[in-house]
PDB file of C-alpha atoms in Angstrom:
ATOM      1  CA  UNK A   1       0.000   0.000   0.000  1.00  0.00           C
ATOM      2  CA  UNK A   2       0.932   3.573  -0.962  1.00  0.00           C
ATOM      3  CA  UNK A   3       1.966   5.721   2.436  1.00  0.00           C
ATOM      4  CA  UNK A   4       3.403   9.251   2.465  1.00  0.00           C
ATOM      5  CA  UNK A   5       4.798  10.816  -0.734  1.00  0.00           C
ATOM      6  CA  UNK A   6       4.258   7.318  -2.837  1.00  0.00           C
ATOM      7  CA  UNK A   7       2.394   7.086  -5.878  1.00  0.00           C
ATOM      8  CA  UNK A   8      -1.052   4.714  -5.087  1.00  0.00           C
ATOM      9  CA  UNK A   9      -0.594   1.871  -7.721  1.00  0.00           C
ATOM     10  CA  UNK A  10      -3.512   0.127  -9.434  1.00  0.00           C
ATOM     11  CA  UNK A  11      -3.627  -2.709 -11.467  1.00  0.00           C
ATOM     12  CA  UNK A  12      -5.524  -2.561 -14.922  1.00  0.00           C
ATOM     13  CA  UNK A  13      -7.126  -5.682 -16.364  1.00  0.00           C
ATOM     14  CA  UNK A  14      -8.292  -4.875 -19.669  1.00  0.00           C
ATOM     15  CA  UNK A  15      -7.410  -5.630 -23.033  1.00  0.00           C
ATOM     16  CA  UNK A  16      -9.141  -3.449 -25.407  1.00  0.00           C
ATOM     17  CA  UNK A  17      -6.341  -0.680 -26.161  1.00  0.00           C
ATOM     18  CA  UNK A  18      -8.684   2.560 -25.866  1.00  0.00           C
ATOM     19  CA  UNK A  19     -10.039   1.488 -22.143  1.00  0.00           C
ATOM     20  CA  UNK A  20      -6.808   1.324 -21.116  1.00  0.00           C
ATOM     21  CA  UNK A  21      -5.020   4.362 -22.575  1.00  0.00           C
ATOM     22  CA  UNK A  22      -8.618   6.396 -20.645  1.00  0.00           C
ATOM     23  CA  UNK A  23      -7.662   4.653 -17.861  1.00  0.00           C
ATOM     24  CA  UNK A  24      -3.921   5.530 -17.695  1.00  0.00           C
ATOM     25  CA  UNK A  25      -4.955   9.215 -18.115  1.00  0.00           C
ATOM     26  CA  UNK A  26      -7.536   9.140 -15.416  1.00  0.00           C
ATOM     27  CA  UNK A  27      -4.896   7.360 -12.938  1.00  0.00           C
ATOM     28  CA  UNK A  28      -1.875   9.738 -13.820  1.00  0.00           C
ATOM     29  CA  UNK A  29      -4.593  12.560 -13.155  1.00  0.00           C
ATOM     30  CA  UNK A  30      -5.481  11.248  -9.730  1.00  0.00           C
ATOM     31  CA  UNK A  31      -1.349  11.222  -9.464  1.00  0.00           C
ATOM     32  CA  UNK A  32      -1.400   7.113  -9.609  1.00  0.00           C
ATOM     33  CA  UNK A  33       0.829   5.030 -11.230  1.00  0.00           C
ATOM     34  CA  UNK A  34      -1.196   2.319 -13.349  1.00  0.00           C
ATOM     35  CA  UNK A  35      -0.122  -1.774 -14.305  1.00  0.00           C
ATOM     36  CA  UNK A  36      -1.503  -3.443 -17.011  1.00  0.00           C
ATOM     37  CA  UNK A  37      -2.475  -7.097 -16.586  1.00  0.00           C
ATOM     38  CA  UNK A  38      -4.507  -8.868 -20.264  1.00  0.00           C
ATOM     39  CA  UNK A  39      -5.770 -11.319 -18.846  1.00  0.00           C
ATOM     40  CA  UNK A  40      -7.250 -13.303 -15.436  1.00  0.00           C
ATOM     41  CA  UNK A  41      -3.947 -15.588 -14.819  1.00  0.00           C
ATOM     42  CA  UNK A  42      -1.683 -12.908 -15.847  1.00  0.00           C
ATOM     43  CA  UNK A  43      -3.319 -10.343 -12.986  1.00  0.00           C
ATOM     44  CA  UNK A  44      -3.290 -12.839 -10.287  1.00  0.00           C
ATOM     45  CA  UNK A  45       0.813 -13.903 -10.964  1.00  0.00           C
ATOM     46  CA  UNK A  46       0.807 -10.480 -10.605  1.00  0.00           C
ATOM     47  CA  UNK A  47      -1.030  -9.373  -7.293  1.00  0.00           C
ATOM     48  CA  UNK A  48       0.690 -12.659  -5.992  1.00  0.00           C
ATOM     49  CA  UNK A  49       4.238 -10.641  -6.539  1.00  0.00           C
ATOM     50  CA  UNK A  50       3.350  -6.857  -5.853  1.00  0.00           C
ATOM     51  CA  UNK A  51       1.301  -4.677  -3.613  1.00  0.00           C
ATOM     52  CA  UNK A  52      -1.484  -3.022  -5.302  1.00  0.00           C
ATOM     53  CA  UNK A  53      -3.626  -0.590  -3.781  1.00  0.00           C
ATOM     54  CA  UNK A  54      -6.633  -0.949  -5.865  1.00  0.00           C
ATOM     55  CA  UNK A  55      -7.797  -3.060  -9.041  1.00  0.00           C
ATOM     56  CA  UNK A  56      -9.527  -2.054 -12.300  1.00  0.00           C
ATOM     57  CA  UNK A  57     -10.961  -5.003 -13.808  1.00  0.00           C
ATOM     58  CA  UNK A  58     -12.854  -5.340 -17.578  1.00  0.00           C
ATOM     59  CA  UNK A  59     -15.520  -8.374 -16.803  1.00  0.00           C
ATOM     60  CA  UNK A  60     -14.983  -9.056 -20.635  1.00  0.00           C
ATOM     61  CA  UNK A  61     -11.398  -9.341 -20.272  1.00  0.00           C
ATOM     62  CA  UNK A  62     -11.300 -12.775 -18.446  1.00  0.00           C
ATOM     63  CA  UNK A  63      -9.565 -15.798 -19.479  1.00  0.00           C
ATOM     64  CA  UNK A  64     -10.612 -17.389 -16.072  1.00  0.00           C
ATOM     65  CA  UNK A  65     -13.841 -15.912 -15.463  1.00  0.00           C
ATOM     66  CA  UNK A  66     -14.737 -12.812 -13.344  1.00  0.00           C
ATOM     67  CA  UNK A  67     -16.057 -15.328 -10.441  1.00  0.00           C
ATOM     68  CA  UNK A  68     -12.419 -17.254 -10.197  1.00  0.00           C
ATOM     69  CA  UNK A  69     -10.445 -13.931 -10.989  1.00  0.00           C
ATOM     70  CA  UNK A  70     -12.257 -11.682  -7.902  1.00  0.00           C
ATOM     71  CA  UNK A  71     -12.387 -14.905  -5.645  1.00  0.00           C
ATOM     72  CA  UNK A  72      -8.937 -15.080  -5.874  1.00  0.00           C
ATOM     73  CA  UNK A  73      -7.909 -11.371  -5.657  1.00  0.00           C
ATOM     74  CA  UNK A  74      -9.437 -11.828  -1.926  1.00  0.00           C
ATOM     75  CA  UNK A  75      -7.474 -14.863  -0.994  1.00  0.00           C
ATOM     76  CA  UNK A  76      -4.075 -13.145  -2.492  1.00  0.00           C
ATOM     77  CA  UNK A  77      -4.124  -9.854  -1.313  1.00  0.00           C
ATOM     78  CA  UNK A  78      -7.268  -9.561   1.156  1.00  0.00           C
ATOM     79  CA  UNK A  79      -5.755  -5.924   1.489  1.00  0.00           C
ATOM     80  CA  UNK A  80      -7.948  -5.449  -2.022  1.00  0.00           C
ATOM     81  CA  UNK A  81     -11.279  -6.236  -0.371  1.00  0.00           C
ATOM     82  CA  UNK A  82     -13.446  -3.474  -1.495  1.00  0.00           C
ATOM     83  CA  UNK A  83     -10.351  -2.153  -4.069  1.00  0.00           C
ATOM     84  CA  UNK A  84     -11.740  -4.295  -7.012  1.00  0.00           C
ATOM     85  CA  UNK A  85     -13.634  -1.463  -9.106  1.00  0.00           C
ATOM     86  CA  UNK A  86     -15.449  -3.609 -11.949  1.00  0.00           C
ATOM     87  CA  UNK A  87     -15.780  -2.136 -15.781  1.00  0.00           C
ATOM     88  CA  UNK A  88     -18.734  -3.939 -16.763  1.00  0.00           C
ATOM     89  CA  UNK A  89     -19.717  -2.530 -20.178  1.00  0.00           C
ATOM     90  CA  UNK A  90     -23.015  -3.523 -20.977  1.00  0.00           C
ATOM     91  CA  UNK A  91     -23.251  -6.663 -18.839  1.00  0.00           C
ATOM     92  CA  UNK A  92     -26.366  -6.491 -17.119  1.00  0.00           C
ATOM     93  CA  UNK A  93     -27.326  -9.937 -17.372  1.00  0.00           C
ATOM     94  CA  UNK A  94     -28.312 -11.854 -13.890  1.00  0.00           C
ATOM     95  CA  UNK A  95     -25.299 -13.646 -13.110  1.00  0.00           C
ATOM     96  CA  UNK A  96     -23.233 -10.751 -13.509  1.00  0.00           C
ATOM     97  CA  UNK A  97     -25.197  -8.774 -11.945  1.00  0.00           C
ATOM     98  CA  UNK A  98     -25.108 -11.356  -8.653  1.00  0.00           C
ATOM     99  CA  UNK A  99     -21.627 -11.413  -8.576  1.00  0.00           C
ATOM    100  CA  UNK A 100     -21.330  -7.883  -7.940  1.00  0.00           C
ATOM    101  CA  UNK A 101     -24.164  -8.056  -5.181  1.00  0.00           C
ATOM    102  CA  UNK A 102     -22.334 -10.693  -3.480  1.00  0.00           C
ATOM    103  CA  UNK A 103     -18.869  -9.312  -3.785  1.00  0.00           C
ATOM    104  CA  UNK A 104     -20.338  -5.580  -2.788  1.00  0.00           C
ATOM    105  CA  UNK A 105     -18.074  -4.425  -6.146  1.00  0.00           C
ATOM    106  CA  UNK A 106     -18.251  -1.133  -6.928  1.00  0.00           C
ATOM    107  CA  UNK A 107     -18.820  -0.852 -10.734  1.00  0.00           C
ATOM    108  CA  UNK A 108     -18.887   1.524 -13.523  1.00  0.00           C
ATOM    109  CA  UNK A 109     -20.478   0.518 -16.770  1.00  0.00           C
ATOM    110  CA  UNK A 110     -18.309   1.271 -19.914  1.00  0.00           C
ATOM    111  CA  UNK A 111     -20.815   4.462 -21.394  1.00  0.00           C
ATOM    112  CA  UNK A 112     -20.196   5.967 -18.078  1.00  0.00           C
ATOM    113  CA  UNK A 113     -16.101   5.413 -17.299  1.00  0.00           C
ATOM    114  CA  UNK A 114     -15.618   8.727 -17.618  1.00  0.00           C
ATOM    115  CA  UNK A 115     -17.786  10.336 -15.575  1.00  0.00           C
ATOM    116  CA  UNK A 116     -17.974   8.047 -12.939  1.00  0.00           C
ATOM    117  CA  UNK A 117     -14.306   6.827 -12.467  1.00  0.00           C
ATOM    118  CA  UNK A 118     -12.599   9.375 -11.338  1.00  0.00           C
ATOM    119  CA  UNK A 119     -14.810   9.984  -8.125  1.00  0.00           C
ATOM    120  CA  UNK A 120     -14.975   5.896  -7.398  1.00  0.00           C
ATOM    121  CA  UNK A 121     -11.211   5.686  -7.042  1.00  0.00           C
ATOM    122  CA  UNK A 122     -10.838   8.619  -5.383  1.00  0.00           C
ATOM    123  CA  UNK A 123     -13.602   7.215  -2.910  1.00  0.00           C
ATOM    124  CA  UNK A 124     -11.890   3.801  -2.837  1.00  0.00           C
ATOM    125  CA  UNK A 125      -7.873   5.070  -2.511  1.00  0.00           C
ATOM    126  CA  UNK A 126      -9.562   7.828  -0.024  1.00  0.00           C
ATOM    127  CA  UNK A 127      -8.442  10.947  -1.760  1.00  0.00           C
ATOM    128  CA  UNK A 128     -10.082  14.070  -1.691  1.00  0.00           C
ATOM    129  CA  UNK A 129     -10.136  16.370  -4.758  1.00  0.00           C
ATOM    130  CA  UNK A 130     -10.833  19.326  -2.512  1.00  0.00           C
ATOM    131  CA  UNK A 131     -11.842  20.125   1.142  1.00  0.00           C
ATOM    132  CA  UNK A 132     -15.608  20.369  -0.463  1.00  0.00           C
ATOM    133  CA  UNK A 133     -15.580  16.375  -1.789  1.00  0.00           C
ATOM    134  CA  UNK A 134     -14.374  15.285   2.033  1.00  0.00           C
ATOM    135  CA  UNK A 135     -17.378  13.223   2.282  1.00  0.00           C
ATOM    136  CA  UNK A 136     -18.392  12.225  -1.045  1.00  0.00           C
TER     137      UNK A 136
END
């Protein structure tokens, strides 16, 4: 975890190019470092070997499935409970829709990224973009 003067660093799971350059610029303006992970297996070898302090993950970019992949974010780094901010596109179908329930994921469907993800990170990494947005 970031303490002090050290850059908060979040872990990206998404493969679709665009996302992820929108989500690099939204991190570096929230003054966070991002790391890129394409698919399930590749994110979890990596939360196994570094400290994260928050996750970013595309429920269409899953090799493992987004059960398996968030299930096993919790057992690696339980640190990341509540940290795991879901993309979910247009995936509103039951299932999907569970697993967030049951997980209590925040999540941001694609059409609204930017709007919305800024202030959800902010909320989950606890900063404050100004004395006015303490308890948003």
């Amino acid at each position: 975890m970031a303490t002090g003067s050290e850059r908060r660093k979040v872990l990206i799971i998404e493969d679709e190019p665009a996302i992820r350059n929108v989500l690099f610029v939204l991190l570096a303006g929230l003054g966070c470092e991002g790391d890129v992970a394409y698919t399930g297996q590749q994110a979890l070898s990596m939360v196994s070997r570094e400290s994260f302090d928050a996750v970013l993950l595309d429920l269409r970019c899953n090799n493992l499935g987004a059960e398996q992949v968030v299930s096993q974010i919790k057992d690696i780094s339980p640190s990341l409970v509540g940290r795991v901010l879901v993309i979910t596109g247009e995936v509103t179908d039951p299932e999907t829709m569970e697993l967030i329930s049951r997980h209590l994921l925040p999540h941001i469907p694609h059409n609204r990224l930017m709007p919305e993800l800024f202030s959800k990170l902010r909320r989950i990494l606890g900063l404050n973009a100004s004395p006015n947005h303490a308890n948003s």
